Coordinates of C-alpha atoms and ligand atoms in Angstrom, one line a residue:
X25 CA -15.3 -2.7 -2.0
X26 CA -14.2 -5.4 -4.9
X27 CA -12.4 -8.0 -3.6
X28 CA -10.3 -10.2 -6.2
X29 CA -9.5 -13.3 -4.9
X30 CA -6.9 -14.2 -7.6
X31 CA -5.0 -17.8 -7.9
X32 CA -1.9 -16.9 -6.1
X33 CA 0.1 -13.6 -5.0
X34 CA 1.7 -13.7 -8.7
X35 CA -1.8 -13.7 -10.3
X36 CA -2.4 -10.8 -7.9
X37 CA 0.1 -9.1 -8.5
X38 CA 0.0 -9.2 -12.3
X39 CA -3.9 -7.6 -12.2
X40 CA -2.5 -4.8 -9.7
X41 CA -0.1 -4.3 -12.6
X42 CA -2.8 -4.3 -15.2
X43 CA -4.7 -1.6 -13.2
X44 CA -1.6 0.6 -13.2
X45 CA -0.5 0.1 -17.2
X46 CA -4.6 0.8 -17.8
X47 CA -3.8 4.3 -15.9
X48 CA -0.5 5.1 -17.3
X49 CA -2.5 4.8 -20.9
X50 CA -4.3 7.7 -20.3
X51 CA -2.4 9.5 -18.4
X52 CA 1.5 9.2 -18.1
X53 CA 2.1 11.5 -15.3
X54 CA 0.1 9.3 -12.8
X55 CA 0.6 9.8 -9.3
X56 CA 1.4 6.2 -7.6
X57 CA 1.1 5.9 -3.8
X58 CA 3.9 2.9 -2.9
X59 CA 3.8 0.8 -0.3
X60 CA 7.0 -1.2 1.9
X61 CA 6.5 -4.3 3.0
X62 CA 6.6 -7.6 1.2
X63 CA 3.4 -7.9 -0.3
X64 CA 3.5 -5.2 -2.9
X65 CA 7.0 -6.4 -4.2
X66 CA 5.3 -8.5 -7.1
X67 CA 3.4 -5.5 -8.3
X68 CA 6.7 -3.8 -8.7
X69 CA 8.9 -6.9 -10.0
X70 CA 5.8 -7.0 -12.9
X71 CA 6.1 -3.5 -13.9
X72 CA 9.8 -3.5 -14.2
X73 CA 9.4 -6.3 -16.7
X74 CA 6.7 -4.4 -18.4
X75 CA 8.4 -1.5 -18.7
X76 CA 11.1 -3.9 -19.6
X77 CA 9.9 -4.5 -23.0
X78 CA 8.5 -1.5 -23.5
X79 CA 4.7 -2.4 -23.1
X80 CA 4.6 0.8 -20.0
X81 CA 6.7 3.5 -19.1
X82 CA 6.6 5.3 -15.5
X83 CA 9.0 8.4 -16.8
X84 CA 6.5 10.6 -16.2
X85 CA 4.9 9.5 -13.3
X86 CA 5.8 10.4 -9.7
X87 CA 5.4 8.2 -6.7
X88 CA 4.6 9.1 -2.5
X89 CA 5.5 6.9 -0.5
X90 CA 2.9 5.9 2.7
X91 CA 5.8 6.0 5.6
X92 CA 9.1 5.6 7.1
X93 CA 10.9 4.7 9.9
X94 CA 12.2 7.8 12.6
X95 CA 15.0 7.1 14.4
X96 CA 17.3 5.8 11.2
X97 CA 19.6 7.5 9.6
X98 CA 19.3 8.3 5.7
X99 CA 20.6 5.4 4.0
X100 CA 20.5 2.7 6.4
X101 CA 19.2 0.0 4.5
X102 CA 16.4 -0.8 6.4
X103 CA 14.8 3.1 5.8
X104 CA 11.8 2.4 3.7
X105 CA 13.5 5.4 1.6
X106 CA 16.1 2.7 0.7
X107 CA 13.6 -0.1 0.4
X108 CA 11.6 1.6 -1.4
X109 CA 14.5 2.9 -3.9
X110 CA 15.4 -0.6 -4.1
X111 CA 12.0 -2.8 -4.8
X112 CA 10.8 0.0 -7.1
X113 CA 12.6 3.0 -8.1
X114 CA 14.9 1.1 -9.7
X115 CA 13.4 -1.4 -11.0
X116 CA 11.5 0.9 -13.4
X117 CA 11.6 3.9 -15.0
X118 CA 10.7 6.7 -13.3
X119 CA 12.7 9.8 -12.2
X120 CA 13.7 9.0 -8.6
X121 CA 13.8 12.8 -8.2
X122 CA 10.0 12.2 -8.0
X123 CA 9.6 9.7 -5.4
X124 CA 8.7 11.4 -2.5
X125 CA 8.7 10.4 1.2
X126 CA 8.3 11.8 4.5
X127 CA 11.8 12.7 6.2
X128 CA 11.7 10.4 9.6
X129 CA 15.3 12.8 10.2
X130 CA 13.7 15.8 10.1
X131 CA 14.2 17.5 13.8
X132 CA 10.7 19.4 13.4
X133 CA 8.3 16.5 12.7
X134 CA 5.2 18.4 12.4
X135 CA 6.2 20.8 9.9
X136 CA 7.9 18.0 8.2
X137 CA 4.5 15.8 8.3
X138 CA 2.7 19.1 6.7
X139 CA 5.0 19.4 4.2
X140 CA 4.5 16.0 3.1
X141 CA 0.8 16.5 3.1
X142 CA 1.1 19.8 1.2
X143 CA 3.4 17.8 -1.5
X144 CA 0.9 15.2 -2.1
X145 CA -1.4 18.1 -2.5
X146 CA 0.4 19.9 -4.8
X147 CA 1.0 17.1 -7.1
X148 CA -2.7 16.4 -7.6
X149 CA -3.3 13.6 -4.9
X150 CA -3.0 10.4 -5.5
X151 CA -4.2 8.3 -8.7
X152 CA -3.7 4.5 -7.5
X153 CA -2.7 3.9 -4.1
X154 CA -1.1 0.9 -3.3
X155 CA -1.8 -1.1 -0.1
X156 CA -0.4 -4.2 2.0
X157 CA -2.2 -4.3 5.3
X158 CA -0.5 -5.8 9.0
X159 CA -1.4 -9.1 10.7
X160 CA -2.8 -6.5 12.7
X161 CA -4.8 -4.7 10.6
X162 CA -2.5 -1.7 10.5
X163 CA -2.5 0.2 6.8
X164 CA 0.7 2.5 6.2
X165 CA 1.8 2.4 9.8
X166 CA -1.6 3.7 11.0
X167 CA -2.1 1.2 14.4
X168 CA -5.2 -0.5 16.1
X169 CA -6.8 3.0 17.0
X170 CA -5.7 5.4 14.6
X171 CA -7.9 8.0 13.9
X172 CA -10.1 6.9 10.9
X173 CA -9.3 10.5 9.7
X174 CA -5.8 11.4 10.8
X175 CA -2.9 12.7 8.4
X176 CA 1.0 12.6 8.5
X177 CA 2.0 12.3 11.8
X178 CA 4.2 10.5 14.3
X179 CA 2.7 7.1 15.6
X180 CA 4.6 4.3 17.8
X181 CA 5.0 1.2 16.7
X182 CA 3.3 -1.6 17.9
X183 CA 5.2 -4.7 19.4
X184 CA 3.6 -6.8 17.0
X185 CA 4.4 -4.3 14.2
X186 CA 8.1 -4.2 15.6
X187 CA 8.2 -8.2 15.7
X188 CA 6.5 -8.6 12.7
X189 CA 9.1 -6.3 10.9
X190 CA 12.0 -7.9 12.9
X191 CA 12.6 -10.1 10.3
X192 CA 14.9 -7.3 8.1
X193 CA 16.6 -6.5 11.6
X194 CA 18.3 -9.3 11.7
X195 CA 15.6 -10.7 14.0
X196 CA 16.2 -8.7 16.8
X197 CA 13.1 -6.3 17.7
X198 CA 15.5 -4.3 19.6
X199 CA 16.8 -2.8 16.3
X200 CA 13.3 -2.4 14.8
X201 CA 12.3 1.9 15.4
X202 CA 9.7 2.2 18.0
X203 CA 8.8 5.3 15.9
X204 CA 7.6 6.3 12.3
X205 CA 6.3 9.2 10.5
X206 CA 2.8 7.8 8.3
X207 CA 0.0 9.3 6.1
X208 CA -3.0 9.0 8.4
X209 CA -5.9 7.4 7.3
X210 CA -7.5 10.1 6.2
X211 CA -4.9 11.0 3.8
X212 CA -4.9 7.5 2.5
X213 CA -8.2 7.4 1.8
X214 CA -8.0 11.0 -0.3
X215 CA -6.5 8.4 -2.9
X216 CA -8.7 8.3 -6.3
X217 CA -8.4 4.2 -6.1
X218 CA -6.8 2.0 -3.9
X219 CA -5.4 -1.5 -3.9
X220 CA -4.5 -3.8 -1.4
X221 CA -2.5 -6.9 -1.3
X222 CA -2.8 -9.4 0.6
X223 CA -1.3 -13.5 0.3
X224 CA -0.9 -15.7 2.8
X225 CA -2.8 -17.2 6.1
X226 CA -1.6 -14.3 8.4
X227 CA -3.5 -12.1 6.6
X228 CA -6.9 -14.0 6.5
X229 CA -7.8 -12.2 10.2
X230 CA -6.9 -8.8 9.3
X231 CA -8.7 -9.0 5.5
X232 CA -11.4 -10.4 6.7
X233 CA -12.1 -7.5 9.4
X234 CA -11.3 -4.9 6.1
X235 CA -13.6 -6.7 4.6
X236 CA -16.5 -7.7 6.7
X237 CA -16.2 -6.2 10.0
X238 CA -17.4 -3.4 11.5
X239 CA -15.6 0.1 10.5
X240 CA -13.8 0.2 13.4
X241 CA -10.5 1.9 14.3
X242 CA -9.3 -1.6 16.6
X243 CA -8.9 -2.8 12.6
X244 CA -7.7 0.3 10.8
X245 CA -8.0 -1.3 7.5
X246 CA -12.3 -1.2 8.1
X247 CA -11.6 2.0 7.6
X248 CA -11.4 1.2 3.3
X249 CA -15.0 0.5 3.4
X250 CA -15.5 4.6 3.4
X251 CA -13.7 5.1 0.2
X252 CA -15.7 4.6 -3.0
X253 CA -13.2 2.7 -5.0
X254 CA -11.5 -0.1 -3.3
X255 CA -9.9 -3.0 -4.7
X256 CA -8.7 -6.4 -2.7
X257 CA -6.5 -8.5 -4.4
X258 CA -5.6 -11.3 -2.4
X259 CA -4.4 -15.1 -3.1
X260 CA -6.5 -18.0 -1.5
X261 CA -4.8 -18.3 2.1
X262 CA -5.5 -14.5 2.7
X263 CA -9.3 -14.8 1.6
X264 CA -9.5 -18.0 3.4
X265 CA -12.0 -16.7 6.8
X266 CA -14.0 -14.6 4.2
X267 CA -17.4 -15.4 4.8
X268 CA -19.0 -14.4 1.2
X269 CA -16.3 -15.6 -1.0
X270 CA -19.2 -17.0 -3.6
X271 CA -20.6 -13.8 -3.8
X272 CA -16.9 -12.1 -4.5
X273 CA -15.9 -14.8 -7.0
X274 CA -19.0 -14.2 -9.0
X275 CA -19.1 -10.4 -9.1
X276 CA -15.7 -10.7 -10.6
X277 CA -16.3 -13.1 -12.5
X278 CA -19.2 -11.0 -14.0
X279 CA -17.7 -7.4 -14.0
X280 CA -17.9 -6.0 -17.4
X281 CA -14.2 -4.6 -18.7
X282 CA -14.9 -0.9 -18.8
X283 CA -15.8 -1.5 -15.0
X284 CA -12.8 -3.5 -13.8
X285 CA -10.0 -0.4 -13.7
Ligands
LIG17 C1 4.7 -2.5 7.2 C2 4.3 -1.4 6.3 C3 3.0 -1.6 5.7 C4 2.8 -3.0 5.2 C5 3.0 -4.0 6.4 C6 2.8 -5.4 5.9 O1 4.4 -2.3 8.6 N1 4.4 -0.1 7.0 O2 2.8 -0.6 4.7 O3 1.6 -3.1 4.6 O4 4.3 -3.8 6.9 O5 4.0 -5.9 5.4 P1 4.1 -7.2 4.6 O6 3.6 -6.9 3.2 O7 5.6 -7.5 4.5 O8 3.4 -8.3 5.3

């Protein structure tokens, strides 16, 4: 695991970028993995000003989202469908035809959950994945106890998740869904390369268990130290209980360029 700690969410956010226009180079019909939440909305506002001025283009890339809400209906603002349509899709260019996310309406969850799995599949998996991680340590909407290797499925909020994500319901955790459809962990970690962002002292607890706790479902982000190509980017509040910072700072400092992306 390589863990970045940059000089703010910004800085993050702009190397997350950099690792995505270093991809789309070499091949333009990348498969992104997005995440909701705030803490990947940087990475997005930067590549719609790259693709801006014409230094990227995502036309021929396609995008899978890592989950959605169950219980709202299709267009309510607060579906990650329309978050996601909002902080990304068009703010860049890609076909929204070919954004992709599980349907929390579908009546027959399980075959809707497969059928997600089985698009991913079929588009060749996952090139970069993009991460933000709970104060909770929850990664997609997989909770404290997820199965490391679970896939698409139907998990329940937890009431930290539903007050923490109060905040676009108007405050009231009433309105948040006690339900979502998610990739498991298993499918996350299928990825080629993932990325996780992180700012802020709420984060410090959960990164640091990603990072230097036990692999342990209680933290499901632990789980990332089984994949083989990790990436943390985080700004100086979120690495702030990190015990080997020194030793993080200087591997990056030192990483020769062919090995950074
Ligand atoms: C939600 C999403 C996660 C996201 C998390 C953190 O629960 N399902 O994908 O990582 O929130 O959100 P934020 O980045 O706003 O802190």
């Amino acid at each position: 695991m390589d863990v970045g700690i940059a000089e703010s969410a910004e800085h993050a956010a702009s190397l997350a970028a950099d690792a995505i226009e270093n991809l789309l180079r070499t091949k333009t019909e990348a498969v992104l993995g997005v995440a909701t939440g705030s803490s990947p909305v940087g990475i997005y506002d930067e590549l719609g000003r790259r693709v801006s001025t014409g230094r990227l283009s995502l036309a021929r890339a396609s995008a899978f989202m890592l989950d959605e809400y169950v219980g709202l209906r299709a267009g309510h603002p607060q579906a990650y469908r329309s978050v996601i349509d909002e902080i990304f899709t068009r703010k860049v260019d890609i076909d929204a035809s070919r954004v992709h996310g599980p349907d929390g309406t579908a009546d027959d969850v399980k075959a809707a959950c497969a059928a997600y799995e089985a698009a991913i599949r079929t588009a060749g998996g996952v090139d970069i994945q993009i991460l933000g991680i709970g104060t909770d340590g929850h990664i997609a909407f997989n909770e404290p106890t997820s199965s490391l290797t679970s896939r698409t499925r139907i998990k329940t909020l937890t009431k930290q998740t539903r007050i923490d994500n109060s905040r676009y319901f108007g405050g009231d955790i009433n309105s948040v869904p006690t339900h979502c459809l998610t990739q498991g962990i298993g499918t996350i970690l299928e990825a080629r390369f993932v990325i996780l962002v992180a700012a802020g002292p709420a984060k410090a607890e959960a990164v640091r268990q990603t990072v230097e706790g036990p692999v342990s479902a209680l933290w499901p982000g632990s789980a990332l130290q089984l994949h083989p190509n990790v990436t943390l980017l985080l700004d100086p509040a979120a690495a702030a209980s990190l015990t080997l910072t020194e030793y993080y700072r200087d591997v990056w400092a030192h990483k020769p360029d062919w090995q950074r992306w």
